Amino acid sequence: MGDDKLEFPSDEWVEKYVEVVNSSKAYEDAAHDWEGDFIFVVTPDGEHVKEPMRLYIDLWHGKCRAARMATPDDDAEFTYEGPLKNWKLLFDKKIDPIKGLMQRKFKLGKGDMGKIMRYTKAAMELVNATTLVPTKWPDE
Amino acid sequence: MSWEFTVPPKIAFGEDSIEVLETFQGKSAFIITDGMVNSLGYPDRVAKILSDNRWNIAIWDCAEPDPKVSNVRDAAEAMRAFEADTIIAIGGGSVMDTAKAAWVLYERPDIDLAALNPFEELGLRKKARLICIPTTAGTGSEVTKAVVIRDDETGRKMATINTDMVPDLAILEPSFTKDLPKSLTAYTGMDALTHAVEAFVSTWKNDFSDACTLKAVQMVFEWLPKAVENPDDLEARGKMLVAANLAGMSFSNSQVALGHSLGHSMGAVLRLQHGLAVGMALPYTIEFNTNDSDEAVKNYAELARVIGVTLKNPKRAAKKFAEMVRELMDQVGSPTSFKAAKVKKKDFKANLDKLVDFSMQDAAITMNPRNFESSALRKIYEYMYDGTPIDF
Ligand SMILES: NC(=O)c1ccc[n+]([C@@H]2O[C@H](COP(=O)([O-])OP(=O)(O)OC[C@H]3O[C@@H](n4cnc5c(N)ncnc54)[C@H](O)[C@@H]3O)[C@@H](O)[C@H]2O)c1
Ligand SMILES: [Fe+2]
């Protein structure tokens, strides 16, 4: 079983994630008119993550139309960042993506906050989708 | 996981609690109210106490029900011209929310109210502090981090929270609510109940808010019928103010859920009074959650026990709780269906898409214990039209 797991973050992981998001009816429903891209950042923890690891995700009308490991030049409307241990808790649903920001477990960078406040359900569904990707963590 | 429980440093309650103002430090008080409340003389009572203590006072009575951003901007402008060091809101949730949002603009003119969010520190209190004196026993806004403002263009209700917006002092003066008509007493009381119940099933619930909810639910069932029956009963009025306040402390720190997402949308689209709207939604959301969330069942069953339900089976107790909420609404005269609220079928149908759309954009849906898609919301609204209990 362990061998089927995809390392987070990696191109393989992203590819599977896109597949899961694009087959999620719940995400499509909640984000049917969302237009905007994200960079998810795993911030360095001085232990397992030495350099920031970044994922680029472009979301458009309820689908993910592009996603990849981000290059240093990649830019997006929003960034959502936190340390590896919190990403693990997020995928385990031990942290809620919105509450996590208030708990200072994650930081939301840039972007139109008025827009994001109207799509909290879509954010939740994006996190729900991660639970369907068998994930191997850099510290495993 | 770490979390915080934030409430105002002081809550004065009981008859003559208004006198606590004699001890409050400041020089220039900007009183925000609405025409109706101003005509009842409560702002003058407050002004008298302050002027006896040599304060400068301005009374601004232009707050509107379910305030829009433009209305808030006007208030902030007047506040700025007066150079207030203390803002005093005297009114219902609409007045208190106008004051909170205007306070934000007064201190932070750079902020776009549509983008107000829980994640950024606002750094308020550099210019003024906020005192809230509710004249309805419902919203609990006098203790909450929450604010609800309408977008001028779409009319959508934008509900958000920010810890900085918790007022500095709340005063629960029973006599300030005694002129509230029976209908508004009932609706606003249902808002309080909905806060308490939703906070108890929200995915953000915590032990502190649970404690507030348990007392609030018991108090609403006991005192709301009395306050509606006998408007001059100051004991009942005072108890309802405390119940609404406890419910406010509860949901402010654990959030509301689906009932408020539906209700905000009903308020925005059909212009139904807030308490009437969320109250109407409450029993349906209890049934909906009970049908597919063990966690919700357990929590509703616990609330049912507080009001004397002895059924052992949790699901039956949860359903019984929904029934008892409906009975309370019938007793106090809060409509349990769109039809009973005199919403015309053709208006309802013409607005159904918008009702669903706005609900889906309301942040509280993410805290609901049962997940769903927009099609479920449409169906819930349809059941709510005739008053059919939810069976899915
Ligand atoms: N910020 C929060 O925590 C919070 C919580 C719940 C609701 N809200 C918001 O609050 C608003 C609703 O507030 P509300 O239910 O208190 O109603 P309201 O403030 O809109 O007042 C309703 C009506 O009652 C009148 N009124 C108020 N007090 C009176 C009194 N003592 N005697 C006679 N008439 C009186 C007002 O003039 C108004 O016409 C909604 O916009 C809702 O979204 C905010
Ligand atoms: Fe409310």
Coordinates of C-alpha atoms and ligand atoms in Angstrom, one line a residue:
Chain A
M1 CA 0.0 0.0 0.0
G2 CA 2.7 2.4 1.1
D3 CA 4.2 2.3 -2.4
D4 CA 1.1 3.7 -4.0
K5 CA 1.4 6.9 -2.0
L6 CA 2.4 10.0 -3.8
E7 CA 4.9 12.4 -2.2
F8 CA 3.5 15.8 -1.3
P9 CA 4.3 18.1 -2.9
S10 CA 5.4 16.7 -6.2
D11 CA 4.2 16.7 -9.8
E12 CA 2.8 13.2 -9.4
W13 CA 0.8 14.3 -6.4
V14 CA -0.5 17.4 -8.2
E15 CA -1.5 15.3 -11.2
K16 CA -3.6 13.0 -9.0
Y17 CA -5.0 16.0 -7.1
V18 CA -6.2 17.7 -10.3
E19 CA -7.9 14.4 -11.2
V20 CA -9.7 14.3 -7.9
V21 CA -10.7 18.0 -7.9
N22 CA -12.0 17.7 -11.4
S23 CA -14.2 14.8 -10.5
S24 CA -15.6 16.5 -7.4
K25 CA -19.2 17.5 -7.9
A26 CA -19.1 19.3 -4.6
Y27 CA -16.2 21.5 -5.6
E28 CA -17.7 22.3 -9.0
D29 CA -20.9 23.3 -7.3
A30 CA -19.3 25.6 -4.8
A31 CA -16.8 27.2 -7.2
H32 CA -18.9 27.2 -10.4
D33 CA -18.0 30.9 -11.1
W34 CA -14.6 31.1 -9.2
E35 CA -11.8 32.5 -11.3
G36 CA -8.4 32.7 -9.7
D37 CA -5.1 31.0 -9.1
F38 CA -3.3 29.9 -5.9
I39 CA 0.2 29.0 -4.8
F40 CA 0.2 26.6 -1.9
V41 CA 3.5 27.0 0.0
V42 CA 5.0 24.5 2.4
T43 CA 7.3 26.8 4.5
P44 CA 10.7 25.7 5.7
D45 CA 10.8 24.1 9.1
G46 CA 14.5 23.8 9.4
E47 CA 14.1 20.0 9.6
H48 CA 12.3 18.2 6.8
V49 CA 11.7 21.2 4.6
K50 CA 14.8 23.3 3.9
E51 CA 13.5 25.5 1.1
P52 CA 9.9 26.6 0.5
M53 CA 8.0 24.1 -1.6
R54 CA 5.4 25.6 -3.8
L55 CA 2.4 24.3 -5.7
Y56 CA 0.7 26.3 -8.4
I57 CA -3.0 25.7 -8.9
D58 CA -5.2 27.5 -11.4
L59 CA -8.9 27.2 -10.7
W60 CA -11.5 28.3 -13.2
H61 CA -15.3 27.8 -13.1
G62 CA -15.4 24.8 -10.8
K63 CA -12.4 23.0 -12.4
C64 CA -8.7 23.0 -12.0
R65 CA -7.4 24.0 -15.4
A66 CA -3.7 23.9 -14.6
A67 CA -1.5 22.8 -11.8
R68 CA 2.2 22.0 -11.3
M69 CA 5.1 22.4 -8.9
A70 CA 5.7 26.1 -9.0
T71 CA 8.9 27.6 -10.4
P72 CA 10.4 30.5 -8.5
D73 CA 9.0 32.9 -11.1
D74 CA 5.4 31.6 -10.8
D75 CA 3.1 34.1 -9.3
A76 CA -0.6 33.8 -8.4
E77 CA -3.5 35.9 -7.1
F78 CA -3.5 34.2 -3.7
T79 CA -0.9 32.3 -1.6
Y80 CA -1.8 29.9 1.2
E81 CA 1.2 29.0 3.3
G82 CA 2.1 27.0 6.4
P83 CA 4.7 24.5 7.7
L84 CA 4.6 20.8 6.8
K85 CA 3.2 19.8 10.2
N86 CA 0.1 22.0 9.6
W87 CA -0.4 20.8 6.0
K88 CA -0.5 17.2 7.5
L89 CA -3.1 18.3 10.0
L90 CA -5.1 20.1 7.3
F91 CA -5.2 17.0 5.1
D92 CA -6.2 15.0 8.1
K93 CA -9.0 17.4 8.7
K94 CA -7.6 18.2 12.1
I95 CA -7.3 21.8 11.0
D96 CA -10.1 23.6 9.2
P97 CA -8.7 25.7 6.3
I98 CA -10.5 28.9 7.5
K99 CA -10.1 28.5 11.2
G100 CA -6.5 27.5 10.5
L101 CA -5.9 31.1 9.4
M102 CA -7.4 32.4 12.6
Q103 CA -5.3 30.0 14.6
R104 CA -2.2 31.3 12.8
K105 CA -1.5 27.8 11.5
F106 CA -1.6 29.2 8.0
K107 CA -1.2 32.5 6.3
L108 CA -3.1 33.9 3.4
G109 CA -1.1 36.2 1.2
K110 CA -2.3 38.8 -1.3
G111 CA -5.5 38.7 -3.3
D112 CA -8.9 40.2 -3.0
M113 CA -10.2 39.2 0.5
G114 CA -13.8 40.2 -0.4
K115 CA -13.7 37.6 -3.2
I116 CA -12.3 34.8 -1.0
M117 CA -14.9 35.4 1.7
R118 CA -17.6 34.5 -0.8
Y119 CA -16.0 31.1 -1.6
T120 CA -15.2 29.5 1.8
K121 CA -17.2 26.5 0.8
A122 CA -15.1 26.0 -2.3
A123 CA -12.0 26.3 -0.1
M124 CA -13.3 23.6 2.1
E125 CA -14.0 21.3 -0.9
L126 CA -10.4 21.8 -2.1
V127 CA -9.2 20.5 1.2
N128 CA -11.7 17.7 1.2
A129 CA -10.3 16.6 -2.2
T130 CA -6.8 16.2 -0.7
T131 CA -8.1 13.4 1.5
L132 CA -8.7 11.3 -1.7
V133 CA -5.0 11.6 -2.7
P134 CA -2.9 8.9 -1.0
T135 CA -0.2 11.1 0.3
K136 CA 3.4 10.4 1.4
W137 CA 5.0 13.2 3.4
P138 CA 8.6 14.4 3.1
D139 CA 9.2 13.3 6.7
E140 CA 8.0 9.8 6.2
Chain B
M1 CA -5.8 22.8 18.8
S2 CA -5.4 26.2 20.3
W3 CA -8.4 28.6 20.1
E4 CA -9.5 31.8 21.8
F5 CA -12.7 32.9 23.5
T6 CA -13.2 36.6 23.3
V7 CA -15.9 38.7 25.0
P8 CA -16.0 42.3 26.2
P9 CA -14.2 43.2 29.4
K10 CA -17.4 44.3 31.0
I11 CA -21.1 43.5 30.7
A12 CA -23.4 45.5 32.9
F13 CA -26.9 44.1 33.3
G14 CA -30.1 44.5 35.2
E15 CA -32.3 47.5 35.9
D16 CA -30.4 50.8 36.0
S17 CA -27.3 49.1 34.6
I18 CA -27.1 52.2 32.3
E19 CA -25.6 54.0 35.3
V20 CA -22.3 52.2 34.7
L21 CA -21.7 55.0 32.1
E22 CA -20.9 57.3 35.1
T23 CA -17.7 55.4 35.5
F24 CA -16.6 55.3 31.8
Q25 CA -13.8 57.6 30.9
G26 CA -14.0 59.9 27.8
K27 CA -14.8 63.3 26.5
S28 CA -16.8 63.1 23.3
A29 CA -19.5 60.5 22.7
F30 CA -20.9 59.8 19.3
I31 CA -24.3 58.1 19.8
I32 CA -25.5 56.0 16.9
T33 CA -29.1 55.1 16.8
D34 CA -32.1 55.0 14.5
G35 CA -35.1 57.3 14.2
M36 CA -37.5 54.8 15.9
V37 CA -35.3 54.2 18.9
N38 CA -34.4 57.9 19.2
S39 CA -38.1 58.8 19.3
L40 CA -38.4 56.5 22.3
G41 CA -36.0 58.7 24.3
Y42 CA -33.3 56.1 25.2
P43 CA -30.4 58.1 23.6
D44 CA -31.5 61.1 25.6
R45 CA -31.4 59.1 28.8
V46 CA -27.8 58.1 28.0
A47 CA -26.9 61.7 26.9
K48 CA -28.2 63.0 30.2
I49 CA -25.9 60.8 32.2
L50 CA -22.9 61.7 30.1
S51 CA -23.6 65.5 30.0
D52 CA -23.9 65.5 33.8
N53 CA -20.4 64.2 33.6
R54 CA -19.3 66.9 31.2
W55 CA -19.1 64.9 28.0
N56 CA -19.7 66.4 24.6
I57 CA -22.4 64.5 22.8
A58 CA -23.7 64.0 19.3
I59 CA -26.7 61.9 18.4
W60 CA -26.8 60.5 14.9
D61 CA -30.1 58.7 14.3
C62 CA -29.8 57.8 10.6
A63 CA -29.0 54.1 11.0
E64 CA -31.1 51.9 8.7
P65 CA -32.4 48.4 9.1
D66 CA -29.9 45.8 7.7
P67 CA -27.4 48.6 7.0
K68 CA -25.7 49.1 3.6
V69 CA -22.1 50.1 3.1
S70 CA -23.2 53.6 2.0
N71 CA -25.2 54.1 5.3
V72 CA -22.1 53.0 7.3
R73 CA -19.9 55.4 5.4
D74 CA -22.3 58.3 6.3
A75 CA -22.0 57.3 9.9
A76 CA -18.2 57.2 9.7
E77 CA -18.1 60.6 8.1
A78 CA -20.2 62.1 10.9
M79 CA -18.0 60.4 13.5
R80 CA -14.9 61.9 11.9
A81 CA -16.3 65.4 11.8
F82 CA -17.2 65.1 15.5
E83 CA -13.8 63.5 16.5
A84 CA -15.4 61.0 18.8
D85 CA -13.4 59.2 21.4
T86 CA -16.3 57.0 22.4
I87 CA -18.9 55.5 20.1
I88 CA -22.2 54.4 21.7
A89 CA -24.6 52.3 19.8
I90 CA -28.2 52.3 21.1
G91 CA -30.5 50.1 19.1
G92 CA -31.0 46.6 17.6
G93 CA -28.5 44.6 15.6
S94 CA -28.7 47.0 12.7
V95 CA -27.7 50.0 14.8
M96 CA -24.9 48.1 16.5
D97 CA -23.5 46.7 13.3
T98 CA -23.6 50.2 11.7
A99 CA -21.6 51.4 14.7
K100 CA -19.1 48.6 14.5
A101 CA -18.5 49.0 10.8
A102 CA -18.4 52.8 11.0
W103 CA -15.9 52.5 13.8
V104 CA -13.7 50.4 11.5
L105 CA -13.9 53.0 8.8
Y106 CA -13.3 55.8 11.3
E107 CA -10.1 54.2 12.5
R108 CA -9.1 52.5 9.2
P109 CA -10.3 54.6 6.2
D110 CA -8.2 52.4 4.0
I111 CA -10.4 49.3 4.6
D112 CA -12.9 48.1 2.1
L113 CA -15.9 46.7 4.1
A114 CA -16.5 44.0 1.5
A115 CA -13.0 42.7 2.2
L116 CA -13.4 42.8 6.0
N117 CA -12.2 39.4 7.2
P118 CA -11.3 37.5 10.3
F119 CA -7.6 37.1 9.5
E120 CA -6.2 40.6 9.6
E121 CA -5.7 42.6 12.8
L122 CA -7.6 45.9 12.4
G123 CA -5.7 47.8 15.2
L124 CA -8.9 49.6 16.4
R125 CA -9.0 51.7 19.6
K126 CA -6.4 54.3 18.5
K127 CA -9.2 56.8 18.2
A128 CA -12.2 55.5 20.0
R129 CA -13.8 52.7 22.1
L130 CA -17.2 51.2 21.4
I131 CA -20.1 50.8 23.9
C132 CA -23.2 48.8 22.8
I133 CA -26.6 49.1 24.4
P134 CA -29.1 46.7 22.7
T135 CA -32.8 47.6 22.4
T136 CA -33.7 44.2 21.0
A137 CA -33.0 40.9 22.8
G138 CA -31.7 39.0 19.8
T139 CA -28.5 39.6 17.9
G140 CA -26.1 39.7 20.8
S141 CA -24.0 42.0 18.6
E142 CA -23.1 43.9 21.8
V143 CA -20.7 41.1 22.6
T144 CA -19.8 39.6 19.3
K145 CA -16.9 39.8 16.8
A146 CA -19.6 39.7 14.1
V147 CA -20.9 42.4 11.7
V148 CA -23.4 42.1 8.9
I149 CA -23.5 44.8 6.2
R150 CA -25.3 44.8 2.9
D151 CA -23.6 45.4 -0.4
D152 CA -25.2 48.4 -2.0
E153 CA -25.2 47.0 -5.5
T154 CA -26.4 43.4 -5.0
G155 CA -28.1 43.8 -1.6
R156 CA -26.2 40.7 -0.5
K157 CA -25.6 40.4 3.3
M158 CA -21.9 40.2 4.0
A159 CA -21.4 38.6 7.3
T160 CA -17.9 38.4 8.8
I161 CA -16.1 38.4 12.1
N162 CA -13.0 40.1 13.4
T163 CA -11.9 39.9 17.1
D164 CA -11.0 43.6 17.2
M165 CA -14.7 44.5 16.8
V166 CA -15.7 43.0 20.1
P167 CA -17.2 46.0 21.9
D168 CA -15.5 47.5 25.1
L169 CA -18.6 47.6 27.1
A170 CA -22.1 46.1 26.7
I171 CA -25.0 47.4 28.8
L172 CA -28.2 45.3 29.1
E173 CA -30.8 47.7 30.4
P174 CA -34.2 45.9 30.4
S175 CA -36.2 49.1 30.2
F176 CA -34.7 49.9 26.8
T177 CA -36.5 46.8 25.3
K178 CA -39.9 47.3 26.8
D179 CA -41.4 49.2 23.8
L180 CA -40.4 46.5 21.3
P181 CA -43.6 45.2 19.7
K182 CA -44.7 41.6 20.3
S183 CA -43.7 40.5 16.8
L184 CA -40.2 41.9 16.9
T185 CA -39.8 40.5 20.5
A186 CA -40.6 37.1 19.1
Y187 CA -38.4 37.4 16.0
T188 CA -35.4 38.7 17.7
G189 CA -35.8 36.1 20.5
M190 CA -35.8 33.5 17.8
D191 CA -32.5 35.0 16.5
A192 CA -31.0 34.5 19.9
L193 CA -32.2 30.9 20.0
T194 CA -30.8 30.2 16.6
H195 CA -27.4 31.6 17.6
A196 CA -27.3 29.4 20.7
V197 CA -28.4 26.2 18.8
E198 CA -26.2 26.7 15.8
A199 CA -23.1 27.5 17.9
F200 CA -23.7 24.2 19.6
V201 CA -23.6 22.1 16.4
S202 CA -21.0 24.2 14.5
T203 CA -17.8 22.5 13.6
W204 CA -16.0 25.2 15.5
K205 CA -17.9 24.5 18.8
N206 CA -15.9 24.6 22.0
D207 CA -16.6 24.1 25.7
F208 CA -16.8 27.8 26.5
S209 CA -19.4 28.5 23.9
D210 CA -21.2 25.2 24.8
A211 CA -21.6 26.5 28.4
C212 CA -23.2 29.7 27.1
T213 CA -25.5 27.9 24.8
L214 CA -26.9 25.5 27.4
K215 CA -28.0 28.4 29.6
A216 CA -29.2 30.5 26.7
V217 CA -31.4 27.7 25.2
Q218 CA -33.0 27.0 28.6
M219 CA -33.6 30.8 29.2
V220 CA -35.2 31.4 25.7
F221 CA -37.7 28.6 26.2
E222 CA -38.5 29.9 29.6
W223 CA -38.6 33.6 29.1
L224 CA -39.4 34.4 25.5
P225 CA -43.1 33.5 25.8
K226 CA -43.4 35.6 28.9
A227 CA -41.7 38.6 27.3
V228 CA -44.0 38.3 24.3
E229 CA -47.1 37.8 26.5
N230 CA -46.4 40.7 28.8
P231 CA -44.1 43.4 27.2
D232 CA -43.9 45.4 30.4
D233 CA -42.5 42.4 32.4
L234 CA -39.0 43.8 33.0
E235 CA -37.9 40.6 34.6
A236 CA -38.7 38.7 31.3
R237 CA -37.1 41.5 29.3
G238 CA -34.0 41.4 31.4
K239 CA -33.7 37.6 31.2
M240 CA -34.1 37.7 27.4
L241 CA -31.4 40.3 27.1
V242 CA -29.1 38.0 29.1
A243 CA -30.1 35.0 27.0
A244 CA -29.4 36.8 23.8
N245 CA -26.1 38.0 25.2
L246 CA -25.0 34.5 26.2
A247 CA -26.1 33.2 22.8
G248 CA -24.0 36.0 21.3
M249 CA -20.9 35.0 23.3
S250 CA -21.5 31.5 22.2
F251 CA -21.7 32.0 18.5
S252 CA -19.2 34.7 18.3
N253 CA -16.6 32.2 19.4
S254 CA -17.9 29.1 17.6
Q255 CA -19.9 30.5 14.7
V256 CA -23.3 29.9 13.3
A257 CA -24.3 27.4 10.7
L258 CA -26.7 26.7 7.8
G259 CA -29.7 28.4 9.4
H260 CA -27.9 31.7 9.2
S261 CA -26.7 31.1 5.7
L262 CA -30.3 30.6 4.7
G263 CA -31.6 33.4 6.8
H264 CA -29.0 36.0 5.6
S265 CA -30.1 35.2 2.1
M266 CA -33.8 35.5 3.0
G267 CA -33.1 38.9 4.6
A268 CA -31.2 40.1 1.6
V269 CA -33.4 38.8 -1.2
L270 CA -36.9 38.9 0.3
R271 CA -36.2 41.6 2.9
L272 CA -37.5 39.4 5.8
Q273 CA -36.6 40.6 9.3
H274 CA -33.4 38.8 10.4
G275 CA -34.8 36.9 13.4
L276 CA -37.9 35.9 11.5
A277 CA -35.7 34.5 8.7
V278 CA -33.2 32.6 10.8
G279 CA -35.9 31.4 13.2
M280 CA -37.9 30.1 10.3
A281 CA -34.9 28.2 8.9
L282 CA -33.9 26.8 12.3
P283 CA -36.2 23.7 12.7
Y284 CA -35.6 22.7 9.0
T285 CA -31.9 22.8 9.5
I286 CA -32.2 20.8 12.7
E287 CA -34.1 18.1 10.7
F288 CA -31.7 18.3 7.8
N289 CA -28.6 17.9 10.0
T290 CA -30.3 15.2 12.1
N291 CA -30.9 13.1 9.0
D292 CA -27.2 12.7 8.2
S293 CA -24.9 13.7 11.0
D294 CA -24.4 11.6 14.1
E295 CA -22.5 14.5 15.6
A296 CA -25.4 16.9 15.1
V297 CA -27.8 14.3 16.5
K298 CA -25.8 14.0 19.7
N299 CA -25.7 17.7 20.1
Y300 CA -29.3 18.4 19.4
A301 CA -30.3 15.6 21.8
E302 CA -28.2 17.3 24.5
L303 CA -30.1 20.5 23.9
A304 CA -33.4 18.6 24.0
R305 CA -32.5 17.3 27.5
V306 CA -32.0 20.9 28.7
I307 CA -35.6 21.7 27.9
G308 CA -36.9 18.6 29.5
V309 CA -37.1 16.0 26.7
T310 CA -36.5 12.5 28.3
L311 CA -36.4 10.4 25.2
K312 CA -33.4 8.0 25.3
N313 CA -32.9 7.6 21.6
P314 CA -30.7 10.5 20.5
K315 CA -32.2 10.8 17.0
R316 CA -35.8 10.8 18.3
A317 CA -34.7 13.4 20.9
A318 CA -33.1 15.6 18.2
K319 CA -36.3 15.4 16.1
K320 CA -38.3 16.2 19.2
F321 CA -36.1 19.2 19.7
A322 CA -37.1 20.5 16.2
E323 CA -40.7 20.0 17.1
M324 CA -40.3 21.9 20.3
V325 CA -38.7 24.8 18.4
R326 CA -41.7 24.9 16.1
E327 CA -44.1 24.8 19.1
L328 CA -42.2 27.7 20.7
M329 CA -42.5 29.7 17.4
D330 CA -46.2 29.0 17.2
Q331 CA -46.6 30.1 20.7
V332 CA -44.8 33.4 20.3
G333 CA -46.1 34.1 16.8
S334 CA -42.9 33.6 14.7
P335 CA -43.8 32.2 11.2
T336 CA -42.6 28.7 10.5
S337 CA -43.0 28.8 6.7
F338 CA -42.7 31.3 3.9
K339 CA -46.4 31.0 3.3
A340 CA -47.1 31.9 7.0
A341 CA -44.7 34.9 6.6
K342 CA -46.9 36.0 3.7
V343 CA -44.3 35.6 1.0
K344 CA -46.1 35.2 -2.3
K345 CA -45.4 32.0 -4.2
K346 CA -44.5 33.9 -7.3
D347 CA -42.0 36.1 -5.5
F348 CA -40.5 33.1 -3.8
K349 CA -40.1 31.2 -7.2
A350 CA -38.7 34.2 -9.0
N351 CA -36.1 34.6 -6.3
L352 CA -35.2 31.0 -5.5
D353 CA -32.0 31.0 -7.6
K354 CA -30.7 34.1 -5.8
L355 CA -31.7 32.7 -2.4
V356 CA -29.6 29.6 -3.1
D357 CA -26.7 31.6 -4.6
F358 CA -26.4 34.0 -1.7
S359 CA -26.6 31.2 0.8
M360 CA -23.8 29.4 -0.9
Q361 CA -21.6 32.5 -0.6
D362 CA -22.3 32.8 3.1
A363 CA -19.3 31.7 5.2
A364 CA -21.4 30.0 7.9
I365 CA -22.2 27.1 5.6
T366 CA -18.7 25.7 6.1
M367 CA -19.3 25.3 9.8
N368 CA -22.5 23.3 9.3
P369 CA -22.1 19.8 10.7
R370 CA -23.6 18.2 7.5
N371 CA -22.0 18.9 4.1
F372 CA -24.2 19.4 1.1
E373 CA -24.5 20.8 -2.4
S374 CA -26.5 23.7 -3.6
S375 CA -29.3 21.4 -4.8
A376 CA -30.0 20.5 -1.2
L377 CA -30.4 24.1 -0.2
R378 CA -32.9 24.6 -3.0
K379 CA -34.9 21.6 -1.8
I380 CA -34.8 22.9 1.8
Y381 CA -36.2 26.3 0.7
E382 CA -38.9 24.5 -1.2
Y383 CA -39.9 22.5 1.8
M384 CA -39.8 25.7 3.9
Y385 CA -42.3 27.4 1.6
D386 CA -45.3 25.2 2.7
G387 CA -43.8 24.2 6.0
T388 CA -43.1 20.6 5.3
P389 CA -40.6 19.0 7.7
I390 CA -37.3 17.9 6.1
D391 CA -37.3 14.2 5.2
F392 CA -34.0 14.0 3.4
Ligands
LIG1 N1 -23.3 41.4 14.5 C1 -23.9 40.4 15.0 O1 -23.4 39.7 15.9 C2 -25.3 40.1 14.5 C3 -25.9 38.9 14.9 C4 -27.2 38.7 14.4 C5 -27.8 39.6 13.5 N2 -27.2 40.7 13.1 C6 -27.8 41.6 12.2 O2 -28.6 42.5 13.0 C7 -29.7 42.9 12.2 C8 -31.0 42.7 12.9 O3 -31.0 43.3 14.2 P1 -32.4 43.2 15.1 O4 -33.0 41.9 14.9 O5 -32.0 43.6 16.4 O6 -33.3 44.3 14.4 P2 -33.1 45.8 13.9 O7 -31.9 46.4 14.6 O8 -33.0 45.7 12.4 O9 -34.4 46.5 14.4 C9 -35.7 46.1 13.8 C10 -36.7 47.2 14.0 O10 -36.9 47.3 15.4 C11 -36.9 48.7 15.8 N3 -36.5 48.7 17.2 C12 -35.3 48.4 17.8 N4 -35.4 48.5 19.1 C13 -36.6 48.9 19.4 C14 -37.3 49.1 20.7 N5 -36.7 48.9 21.9 N6 -38.6 49.5 20.6 C15 -39.3 49.6 19.4 N7 -38.7 49.4 18.2 C16 -37.4 49.0 18.2 C17 -35.9 49.3 14.9 O11 -36.1 50.7 14.8 C18 -36.1 48.6 13.6 O12 -37.1 49.2 12.9 C19 -29.6 42.2 10.9 O13 -29.0 43.0 9.9 C20 -28.7 41.0 11.2 O14 -28.1 40.5 10.1 C21 -25.9 40.9 13.6
FE2 FE -28.5 36.1 13.9

